[in-house]
Amino acid sequence: MPREVAPTPGSLASLDAPAAPARRRPVYSPVPRARPSAADPVIAHLRRPPPNAVIHPHRHPWGQLSFPISGSLRITAGGITWLVPAMRAVWIPPDVEHNVVVLGTVRFYACYIAPQACALSADSCAVLEVSPLLRELMEALAHDDTLGERRRQLCASLLVEELAAAPTLSLGLALPSDRRLQALCHALMEDPGSSLTLSEWAARTGASERTLARLFESELKTSFGSWRQQLRLAHAIDLMSRGRPLAHVAAETGYAHAGAFSTMFRRALGQTPRDFMARRRRVLA
């Protein structure tokens, strides 16, 4: 079973030492009650995995929409990791290998969608905004024993249409193959608020600052600062979805005060944190 090792503050040693104590995550292996098909294109479930569980890498011939209604999921596919907070959903196309880490206690809807019914990309994962209607459709289909055949077909068709119109969020984080850059990125994922500079990270990884900067550009097509900001943004949305106060979110993501955090958030997403949370409350209503 894969092991996750939490780094000690200011050190990358524990990330590179397999003998170090590790927290073992329970394995969760959900199975759909039926395969989606042309006649029955959407199969939905409400999942309740064990806290902090892991779903090992796997793939399936249908698309999947995972929608946490409480807690968050971390999903990795194709060298990119997405942090999916409550009231957002991630689209995973057919035949794309992916693994899932459950962050804390989570309940989520899993919708399996037949390839011929997929309205989203057949190649790329994406994090989506979830409208109140989309949430209600997933809930209805997950409890389809209360629906008649005609209503279930209508709900499935409308869900596919609603997915096609769902706005996307840029919450994906590209992951490197270079071992030194992997250590840096995984350490930052454990502590997104870290204020260490690239020069300070260089001293901890054994690579020069110039080498790390070059690796960010060549492997991740971005700078260290931009990658870290994207990580902080994803972490902030997760914290906000858990109801954390704005000042707490700012501190946890490395900002001295809420105003500086709000400026970054507005520039990145085109809306203030308060506007973002107001949309979440409308989905919950």
PDB file of N, CA and C in Angstrom, residues 119-206:
ATOM      1  N   ALA A 119     -20.732  14.970 -22.121  1.00  0.00           N
ATOM      2  CA  ALA A 119     -20.797  16.291 -22.737  1.00  0.00           C
ATOM      3  C   ALA A 119     -19.507  17.075 -22.518  1.00  0.00           C
ATOM      4  N   LEU A 120     -18.600  16.535 -21.706  1.00  0.00           N
ATOM      5  CA  LEU A 120     -17.363  17.235 -21.376  1.00  0.00           C
ATOM      6  C   LEU A 120     -16.192  16.618 -22.133  1.00  0.00           C
ATOM      7  N   SER A 121     -14.995  17.161 -21.885  1.00  0.00           N
ATOM      8  CA  SER A 121     -13.798  16.717 -22.592  1.00  0.00           C
ATOM      9  C   SER A 121     -13.591  15.211 -22.449  1.00  0.00           C
ATOM     10  N   ALA A 122     -13.185  14.581 -23.536  1.00  0.00           N
ATOM     11  CA  ALA A 122     -12.856  13.159 -23.499  1.00  0.00           C
ATOM     12  C   ALA A 122     -11.391  12.936 -23.148  1.00  0.00           C
ATOM     13  N   ASP A 123     -10.630  14.024 -22.944  1.00  0.00           N
ATOM     14  CA  ASP A 123      -9.192  13.911 -22.712  1.00  0.00           C
ATOM     15  C   ASP A 123      -8.731  14.513 -21.392  1.00  0.00           C
ATOM     16  N   SER A 124      -9.385  15.580 -20.933  1.00  0.00           N
ATOM     17  CA  SER A 124      -8.861  16.357 -19.813  1.00  0.00           C
ATOM     18  C   SER A 124      -9.816  16.379 -18.630  1.00  0.00           C
ATOM     19  N   CYS A 125      -9.240  16.244 -17.437  1.00  0.00           N
ATOM     20  CA  CYS A 125     -10.014  16.426 -16.209  1.00  0.00           C
ATOM     21  C   CYS A 125     -10.280  17.912 -15.995  1.00  0.00           C
ATOM     22  N   ALA A 126     -11.282  18.219 -15.194  1.00  0.00           N
ATOM     23  CA  ALA A 126     -11.611  19.615 -14.900  1.00  0.00           C
ATOM     24  C   ALA A 126     -12.401  19.688 -13.604  1.00  0.00           C
ATOM     25  N   VAL A 127     -12.179  20.769 -12.847  1.00  0.00           N
ATOM     26  CA  VAL A 127     -12.990  21.055 -11.661  1.00  0.00           C
ATOM     27  C   VAL A 127     -14.110  21.997 -12.077  1.00  0.00           C
ATOM     28  N   LEU A 128     -15.326  21.670 -11.689  1.00  0.00           N
ATOM     29  CA  LEU A 128     -16.510  22.392 -12.142  1.00  0.00           C
ATOM     30  C   LEU A 128     -17.237  23.056 -10.987  1.00  0.00           C
ATOM     31  N   GLU A 129     -17.831  24.206 -11.283  1.00  0.00           N
ATOM     32  CA  GLU A 129     -18.816  24.802 -10.384  1.00  0.00           C
ATOM     33  C   GLU A 129     -20.082  23.946 -10.433  1.00  0.00           C
ATOM     34  N   VAL A 130     -20.711  23.757  -9.285  1.00  0.00           N
ATOM     35  CA  VAL A 130     -21.934  22.954  -9.233  1.00  0.00           C
ATOM     36  C   VAL A 130     -23.118  23.869  -8.948  1.00  0.00           C
ATOM     37  N   SER A 131     -24.072  23.886  -9.848  1.00  0.00           N
ATOM     38  CA  SER A 131     -25.276  24.696  -9.662  1.00  0.00           C
ATOM     39  C   SER A 131     -26.241  23.970  -8.731  1.00  0.00           C
ATOM     40  N   PRO A 132     -27.181  24.701  -8.124  1.00  0.00           N
ATOM     41  CA  PRO A 132     -28.197  24.024  -7.306  1.00  0.00           C
ATOM     42  C   PRO A 132     -28.943  22.940  -8.081  1.00  0.00           C
ATOM     43  N   LEU A 133     -29.219  23.195  -9.364  1.00  0.00           N
ATOM     44  CA  LEU A 133     -29.925  22.194 -10.165  1.00  0.00           C
ATOM     45  C   LEU A 133     -29.086  20.934 -10.341  1.00  0.00           C
ATOM     46  N   LEU A 134     -27.789  21.105 -10.634  1.00  0.00           N
ATOM     47  CA  LEU A 134     -26.921  19.950 -10.833  1.00  0.00           C
ATOM     48  C   LEU A 134     -26.829  19.117  -9.560  1.00  0.00           C
ATOM     49  N   ARG A 135     -26.755  19.791  -8.433  1.00  0.00           N
ATOM     50  CA  ARG A 135     -26.716  19.055  -7.164  1.00  0.00           C
ATOM     51  C   ARG A 135     -27.998  18.249  -6.957  1.00  0.00           C
ATOM     52  N   GLU A 136     -29.138  18.858  -7.215  1.00  0.00           N
ATOM     53  CA  GLU A 136     -30.414  18.162  -7.022  1.00  0.00           C
ATOM     54  C   GLU A 136     -30.543  16.967  -7.962  1.00  0.00           C
ATOM     55  N   LEU A 137     -30.040  17.106  -9.179  1.00  0.00           N
ATOM     56  CA  LEU A 137     -30.101  15.994 -10.128  1.00  0.00           C
ATOM     57  C   LEU A 137     -29.244  14.822  -9.662  1.00  0.00           C
ATOM     58  N   MET A 138     -28.039  15.116  -9.159  1.00  0.00           N
ATOM     59  CA  MET A 138     -27.195  14.038  -8.648  1.00  0.00           C
ATOM     60  C   MET A 138     -27.849  13.350  -7.461  1.00  0.00           C
ATOM     61  N   GLU A 139     -28.433  14.151  -6.581  1.00  0.00           N
ATOM     62  CA  GLU A 139     -29.098  13.574  -5.412  1.00  0.00           C
ATOM     63  C   GLU A 139     -30.266  12.685  -5.835  1.00  0.00           C
ATOM     64  N   ALA A 140     -31.062  13.147  -6.801  1.00  0.00           N
ATOM     65  CA  ALA A 140     -32.208  12.358  -7.257  1.00  0.00           C
ATOM     66  C   ALA A 140     -31.756  11.043  -7.889  1.00  0.00           C
ATOM     67  N   LEU A 141     -30.713  11.093  -8.717  1.00  0.00           N
ATOM     68  CA  LEU A 141     -30.250   9.883  -9.396  1.00  0.00           C
ATOM     69  C   LEU A 141     -29.570   8.911  -8.441  1.00  0.00           C
ATOM     70  N   ALA A 142     -28.969   9.441  -7.369  1.00  0.00           N
ATOM     71  CA  ALA A 142     -28.346   8.559  -6.376  1.00  0.00           C
ATOM     72  C   ALA A 142     -29.388   7.803  -5.564  1.00  0.00           C
ATOM     73  N   HIS A 143     -30.623   8.306  -5.570  1.00  0.00           N
ATOM     74  CA  HIS A 143     -31.717   7.646  -4.854  1.00  0.00           C
ATOM     75  C   HIS A 143     -32.818   7.292  -5.853  1.00  0.00           C
ATOM     76  N   ASP A 144     -32.392   6.716  -6.984  1.00  0.00           N
ATOM     77  CA  ASP A 144     -33.339   6.543  -8.086  1.00  0.00           C
ATOM     78  C   ASP A 144     -34.363   5.441  -7.849  1.00  0.00           C
ATOM     79  N   ASP A 145     -34.297   4.768  -6.691  1.00  0.00           N
ATOM     80  CA  ASP A 145     -35.353   3.809  -6.390  1.00  0.00           C
ATOM     81  C   ASP A 145     -36.681   4.512  -6.151  1.00  0.00           C
ATOM     82  N   THR A 146     -36.602   5.841  -5.926  1.00  0.00           N
ATOM     83  CA  THR A 146     -37.835   6.612  -5.725  1.00  0.00           C
ATOM     84  C   THR A 146     -38.333   7.227  -7.024  1.00  0.00           C
ATOM     85  N   LEU A 147     -37.563   7.055  -8.125  1.00  0.00           N
ATOM     86  CA  LEU A 147     -37.938   7.640  -9.411  1.00  0.00           C
ATOM     87  C   LEU A 147     -38.553   6.574 -10.314  1.00  0.00           C
ATOM     88  N   GLY A 148     -39.490   6.976 -11.126  1.00  0.00           N
ATOM     89  CA  GLY A 148     -39.956   6.099 -12.189  1.00  0.00           C
ATOM     90  C   GLY A 148     -38.970   6.108 -13.338  1.00  0.00           C
ATOM     91  N   GLU A 149     -39.109   5.163 -14.253  1.00  0.00           N
ATOM     92  CA  GLU A 149     -38.183   5.045 -15.377  1.00  0.00           C
ATOM     93  C   GLU A 149     -38.130   6.327 -16.207  1.00  0.00           C
ATOM     94  N   ARG A 150     -39.278   6.900 -16.498  1.00  0.00           N
ATOM     95  CA  ARG A 150     -39.335   8.102 -17.322  1.00  0.00           C
ATOM     96  C   ARG A 150     -38.648   9.268 -16.624  1.00  0.00           C
ATOM     97  N   ARG A 151     -38.908   9.460 -15.335  1.00  0.00           N
ATOM     98  CA  ARG A 151     -38.281  10.571 -14.600  1.00  0.00           C
ATOM     99  C   ARG A 151     -36.773  10.364 -14.492  1.00  0.00           C
ATOM    100  N   ARG A 152     -36.327   9.133 -14.318  1.00  0.00           N
ATOM    101  CA  ARG A 152     -34.894   8.877 -14.228  1.00  0.00           C
ATOM    102  C   ARG A 152     -34.207   9.226 -15.545  1.00  0.00           C
ATOM    103  N   GLN A 153     -34.817   8.881 -16.667  1.00  0.00           N
ATOM    104  CA  GLN A 153     -34.245   9.222 -17.966  1.00  0.00           C
ATOM    105  C   GLN A 153     -34.188  10.730 -18.166  1.00  0.00           C
ATOM    106  N   LEU A 154     -35.230  11.425 -17.743  1.00  0.00           N
ATOM    107  CA  LEU A 154     -35.247  12.884 -17.871  1.00  0.00           C
ATOM    108  C   LEU A 154     -34.172  13.520 -17.000  1.00  0.00           C
ATOM    109  N   CYS A 155     -34.014  13.025 -15.763  1.00  0.00           N
ATOM    110  CA  CYS A 155     -32.989  13.563 -14.860  1.00  0.00           C
ATOM    111  C   CYS A 155     -31.594  13.331 -15.437  1.00  0.00           C
ATOM    112  N   ALA A 156     -31.358  12.149 -15.999  1.00  0.00           N
ATOM    113  CA  ALA A 156     -30.050  11.846 -16.579  1.00  0.00           C
ATOM    114  C   ALA A 156     -29.750  12.762 -17.764  1.00  0.00           C
ATOM    115  N   SER A 157     -30.731  12.969 -18.627  1.00  0.00           N
ATOM    116  CA  SER A 157     -30.533  13.846 -19.789  1.00  0.00           C
ATOM    117  C   SER A 157     -30.263  15.279 -19.359  1.00  0.00           C
ATOM    118  N   LEU A 158     -31.005  15.742 -18.359  1.00  0.00           N
ATOM    119  CA  LEU A 158     -30.819  17.111 -17.887  1.00  0.00           C
ATOM    120  C   LEU A 158     -29.476  17.269 -17.192  1.00  0.00           C
ATOM    121  N   LEU A 159     -29.030  16.248 -16.457  1.00  0.00           N
ATOM    122  CA  LEU A 159     -27.718  16.315 -15.808  1.00  0.00           C
ATOM    123  C   LEU A 159     -26.614  16.477 -16.852  1.00  0.00           C
ATOM    124  N   VAL A 160     -26.680  15.722 -17.930  1.00  0.00           N
ATOM    125  CA  VAL A 160     -25.671  15.830 -18.983  1.00  0.00           C
ATOM    126  C   VAL A 160     -25.684  17.227 -19.600  1.00  0.00           C
ATOM    127  N   GLU A 161     -26.869  17.786 -19.820  1.00  0.00           N
ATOM    128  CA  GLU A 161     -26.971  19.146 -20.361  1.00  0.00           C
ATOM    129  C   GLU A 161     -26.406  20.168 -19.383  1.00  0.00           C
ATOM    130  N   GLU A 162     -26.701  20.004 -18.109  1.00  0.00           N
ATOM    131  CA  GLU A 162     -26.223  20.952 -17.092  1.00  0.00           C
ATOM    132  C   GLU A 162     -24.709  20.887 -16.961  1.00  0.00           C
ATOM    133  N   LEU A 163     -24.131  19.702 -17.091  1.00  0.00           N
ATOM    134  CA  LEU A 163     -22.678  19.564 -17.042  1.00  0.00           C
ATOM    135  C   LEU A 163     -22.009  20.353 -18.160  1.00  0.00           C
ATOM    136  N   ALA A 164     -22.593  20.318 -19.339  1.00  0.00           N
ATOM    137  CA  ALA A 164     -22.007  21.013 -20.484  1.00  0.00           C
ATOM    138  C   ALA A 164     -21.942  22.516 -20.256  1.00  0.00           C
ATOM    139  N   ALA A 165     -22.827  23.045 -19.416  1.00  0.00           N
ATOM    140  CA  ALA A 165     -22.878  24.489 -19.164  1.00  0.00           C
ATOM    141  C   ALA A 165     -22.146  24.893 -17.890  1.00  0.00           C
ATOM    142  N   ALA A 166     -21.591  23.929 -17.152  1.00  0.00           N
ATOM    143  CA  ALA A 166     -20.972  24.237 -15.855  1.00  0.00           C
ATOM    144  C   ALA A 166     -19.656  24.991 -16.037  1.00  0.00           C
ATOM    145  N   PRO A 167     -19.469  26.116 -15.330  1.00  0.00           N
ATOM    146  CA  PRO A 167     -18.186  26.829 -15.392  1.00  0.00           C
ATOM    147  C   PRO A 167     -17.071  25.978 -14.782  1.00  0.00           C
ATOM    148  N   THR A 168     -15.856  26.146 -15.294  1.00  0.00           N
ATOM    149  CA  THR A 168     -14.709  25.408 -14.766  1.00  0.00           C
ATOM    150  C   THR A 168     -13.868  26.305 -13.871  1.00  0.00           C
ATOM    151  N   LEU A 169     -13.134  25.679 -12.951  1.00  0.00           N
ATOM    152  CA  LEU A 169     -12.225  26.377 -12.047  1.00  0.00           C
ATOM    153  C   LEU A 169     -10.807  25.880 -12.298  1.00  0.00           C
ATOM    154  N   SER A 170      -9.849  26.802 -12.301  1.00  0.00           N
ATOM    155  CA  SER A 170      -8.450  26.429 -12.539  1.00  0.00           C
ATOM    156  C   SER A 170      -7.802  26.022 -11.222  1.00  0.00           C
ATOM    157  N   LEU A 171      -8.049  24.787 -10.799  1.00  0.00           N
ATOM    158  CA  LEU A 171      -7.529  24.313  -9.518  1.00  0.00           C
ATOM    159  C   LEU A 171      -6.544  23.161  -9.684  1.00  0.00           C
ATOM    160  N   GLY A 172      -6.141  22.860 -10.911  1.00  0.00           N
ATOM    161  CA  GLY A 172      -5.203  21.766 -11.127  1.00  0.00           C
ATOM    162  C   GLY A 172      -3.770  22.199 -10.870  1.00  0.00           C
ATOM    163  N   LEU A 173      -2.977  21.272 -10.324  1.00  0.00           N
ATOM    164  CA  LEU A 173      -1.563  21.511 -10.064  1.00  0.00           C
ATOM    165  C   LEU A 173      -0.743  20.470 -10.811  1.00  0.00           C
ATOM    166  N   ALA A 174       0.061  20.926 -11.763  1.00  0.00           N
ATOM    167  CA  ALA A 174       0.949  19.999 -12.459  1.00  0.00           C
ATOM    168  C   ALA A 174       2.008  19.487 -11.489  1.00  0.00           C
ATOM    169  N   LEU A 175       2.372  18.214 -11.623  1.00  0.00           N
ATOM    170  CA  LEU A 175       3.375  17.599 -10.759  1.00  0.00           C
ATOM    171  C   LEU A 175       4.598  17.218 -11.581  1.00  0.00           C
ATOM    172  N   PRO A 176       5.797  17.380 -11.010  1.00  0.00           N
ATOM    173  CA  PRO A 176       7.033  17.148 -11.765  1.00  0.00           C
ATOM    174  C   PRO A 176       7.468  15.684 -11.722  1.00  0.00           C
ATOM    175  N   SER A 177       8.423  15.342 -12.583  1.00  0.00           N
ATOM    176  CA  SER A 177       9.040  14.016 -12.539  1.00  0.00           C
ATOM    177  C   SER A 177      10.407  14.056 -11.867  1.00  0.00           C
ATOM    178  N   ASP A 178      11.073  15.211 -11.879  1.00  0.00           N
ATOM    179  CA  ASP A 178      12.374  15.336 -11.224  1.00  0.00           C
ATOM    180  C   ASP A 178      12.227  15.142  -9.716  1.00  0.00           C
ATOM    181  N   ARG A 179      13.070  14.293  -9.138  1.00  0.00           N
ATOM    182  CA  ARG A 179      12.928  13.929  -7.725  1.00  0.00           C
ATOM    183  C   ARG A 179      13.108  15.125  -6.796  1.00  0.00           C
ATOM    184  N   ARG A 180      14.025  16.012  -7.125  1.00  0.00           N
ATOM    185  CA  ARG A 180      14.255  17.178  -6.272  1.00  0.00           C
ATOM    186  C   ARG A 180      13.046  18.104  -6.287  1.00  0.00           C
ATOM    187  N   LEU A 181      12.482  18.302  -7.473  1.00  0.00           N
ATOM    188  CA  LEU A 181      11.307  19.169  -7.570  1.00  0.00           C
ATOM    189  C   LEU A 181      10.086  18.490  -6.957  1.00  0.00           C
ATOM    190  N   GLN A 182      10.006  17.173  -7.070  1.00  0.00           N
ATOM    191  CA  GLN A 182       8.928  16.442  -6.404  1.00  0.00           C
ATOM    192  C   GLN A 182       8.954  16.689  -4.905  1.00  0.00           C
ATOM    193  N   ALA A 183      10.149  16.613  -4.306  1.00  0.00           N
ATOM    194  CA  ALA A 183      10.273  16.820  -2.866  1.00  0.00           C
ATOM    195  C   ALA A 183       9.791  18.210  -2.469  1.00  0.00           C
ATOM    196  N   LEU A 184      10.194  19.212  -3.247  1.00  0.00           N
ATOM    197  CA  LEU A 184       9.771  20.586  -2.965  1.00  0.00           C
ATOM    198  C   LEU A 184       8.249  20.715  -3.075  1.00  0.00           C
ATOM    199  N   CYS A 185       7.685  20.209  -4.163  1.00  0.00           N
ATOM    200  CA  CYS A 185       6.242  20.370  -4.395  1.00  0.00           C
ATOM    201  C   CYS A 185       5.419  19.636  -3.347  1.00  0.00           C
ATOM    202  N   HIS A 186       5.831  18.425  -2.988  1.00  0.00           N
ATOM    203  CA  HIS A 186       5.077  17.678  -1.977  1.00  0.00           C
ATOM    204  C   HIS A 186       5.178  18.349  -0.606  1.00  0.00           C
ATOM    205  N   ALA A 187       6.343  18.915  -0.292  1.00  0.00           N
ATOM    206  CA  ALA A 187       6.478  19.630   0.975  1.00  0.00           C
ATOM    207  C   ALA A 187       5.577  20.860   1.005  1.00  0.00           C
ATOM    208  N   LEU A 188       5.494  21.578  -0.102  1.00  0.00           N
ATOM    209  CA  LEU A 188       4.605  22.739  -0.169  1.00  0.00           C
ATOM    210  C   LEU A 188       3.140  22.322  -0.090  1.00  0.00           C
ATOM    211  N   MET A 189       2.798  21.178  -0.657  1.00  0.00           N
ATOM    212  CA  MET A 189       1.420  20.712  -0.567  1.00  0.00           C
ATOM    213  C   MET A 189       1.035  20.394   0.873  1.00  0.00           C
ATOM    214  N   GLU A 190       2.016  19.994   1.697  1.00  0.00           N
ATOM    215  CA  GLU A 190       1.756  19.765   3.115  1.00  0.00           C
ATOM    216  C   GLU A 190       1.673  21.075   3.894  1.00  0.00           C
ATOM    217  N   ASP A 191       2.312  22.129   3.375  1.00  0.00           N
ATOM    218  CA  ASP A 191       2.337  23.417   4.080  1.00  0.00           C
ATOM    219  C   ASP A 191       2.246  24.556   3.064  1.00  0.00           C
ATOM    220  N   PRO A 192       1.049  24.796   2.489  1.00  0.00           N
ATOM    221  CA  PRO A 192       0.911  25.820   1.443  1.00  0.00           C
ATOM    222  C   PRO A 192       1.258  27.228   1.910  1.00  0.00           C
ATOM    223  N   GLY A 193       1.188  27.474   3.215  1.00  0.00           N
ATOM    224  CA  GLY A 193       1.483  28.807   3.722  1.00  0.00           C
ATOM    225  C   GLY A 193       2.957  29.073   3.943  1.00  0.00           C
ATOM    226  N   SER A 194       3.822  28.120   3.624  1.00  0.00           N
ATOM    227  CA  SER A 194       5.258  28.296   3.835  1.00  0.00           C
ATOM    228  C   SER A 194       5.766  29.538   3.107  1.00  0.00           C
ATOM    229  N   SER A 195       6.587  30.311   3.810  1.00  0.00           N
ATOM    230  CA  SER A 195       7.136  31.538   3.221  1.00  0.00           C
ATOM    231  C   SER A 195       8.562  31.348   2.717  1.00  0.00           C
ATOM    232  N   LEU A 196       9.056  30.115   2.694  1.00  0.00           N
ATOM    233  CA  LEU A 196      10.416  29.875   2.229  1.00  0.00           C
ATOM    234  C   LEU A 196      10.580  30.329   0.783  1.00  0.00           C
ATOM    235  N   THR A 197      11.697  30.972   0.502  1.00  0.00           N
ATOM    236  CA  THR A 197      11.996  31.414  -0.857  1.00  0.00           C
ATOM    237  C   THR A 197      12.561  30.248  -1.672  1.00  0.00           C
ATOM    238  N   LEU A 198      12.655  30.443  -2.976  1.00  0.00           N
ATOM    239  CA  LEU A 198      13.224  29.399  -3.818  1.00  0.00           C
ATOM    240  C   LEU A 198      14.674  29.135  -3.438  1.00  0.00           C
ATOM    241  N   SER A 199      15.388  30.174  -3.034  1.00  0.00           N
ATOM    242  CA  SER A 199      16.768  30.003  -2.588  1.00  0.00           C
ATOM    243  C   SER A 199      16.832  29.121  -1.345  1.00  0.00           C
ATOM    244  N   GLU A 200      15.896  29.320  -0.422  1.00  0.00           N
ATOM    245  CA  GLU A 200      15.868  28.498   0.796  1.00  0.00           C
ATOM    246  C   GLU A 200      15.466  27.058   0.487  1.00  0.00           C
ATOM    247  N   TRP A 201      14.549  26.883  -0.465  1.00  0.00           N
ATOM    248  CA  TRP A 201      14.204  25.528  -0.878  1.00  0.00           C
ATOM    249  C   TRP A 201      15.399  24.853  -1.544  1.00  0.00           C
ATOM    250  N   ALA A 202      16.180  25.614  -2.295  1.00  0.00           N
ATOM    251  CA  ALA A 202      17.355  25.049  -2.960  1.00  0.00           C
ATOM    252  C   ALA A 202      18.319  24.445  -1.944  1.00  0.00           C
ATOM    253  N   ALA A 203      18.504  25.135  -0.820  1.00  0.00           N
ATOM    254  CA  ALA A 203      19.401  24.626   0.213  1.00  0.00           C
ATOM    255  C   ALA A 203      18.908  23.310   0.800  1.00  0.00           C
ATOM    256  N   ARG A 204      17.602  23.079   0.732  1.00  0.00           N
ATOM    257  CA  ARG A 204      17.017  21.858   1.309  1.00  0.00           C
ATOM    258  C   ARG A 204      16.936  20.701   0.312  1.00  0.00           C
ATOM    259  N   THR A 205      16.974  21.007  -0.968  1.00  0.00           N
ATOM    260  CA  THR A 205      16.831  19.952  -1.978  1.00  0.00           C
ATOM    261  C   THR A 205      18.154  19.489  -2.570  1.00  0.00           C
ATOM    262  N   GLY A 206      19.207  20.270  -2.369  1.00  0.00           N
ATOM    263  CA  GLY A 206      20.491  19.906  -2.954  1.00  0.00           C
ATOM    264  C   GLY A 206      20.663  20.375  -4.383  1.00  0.00           C
TER     265      GLY A 206
END
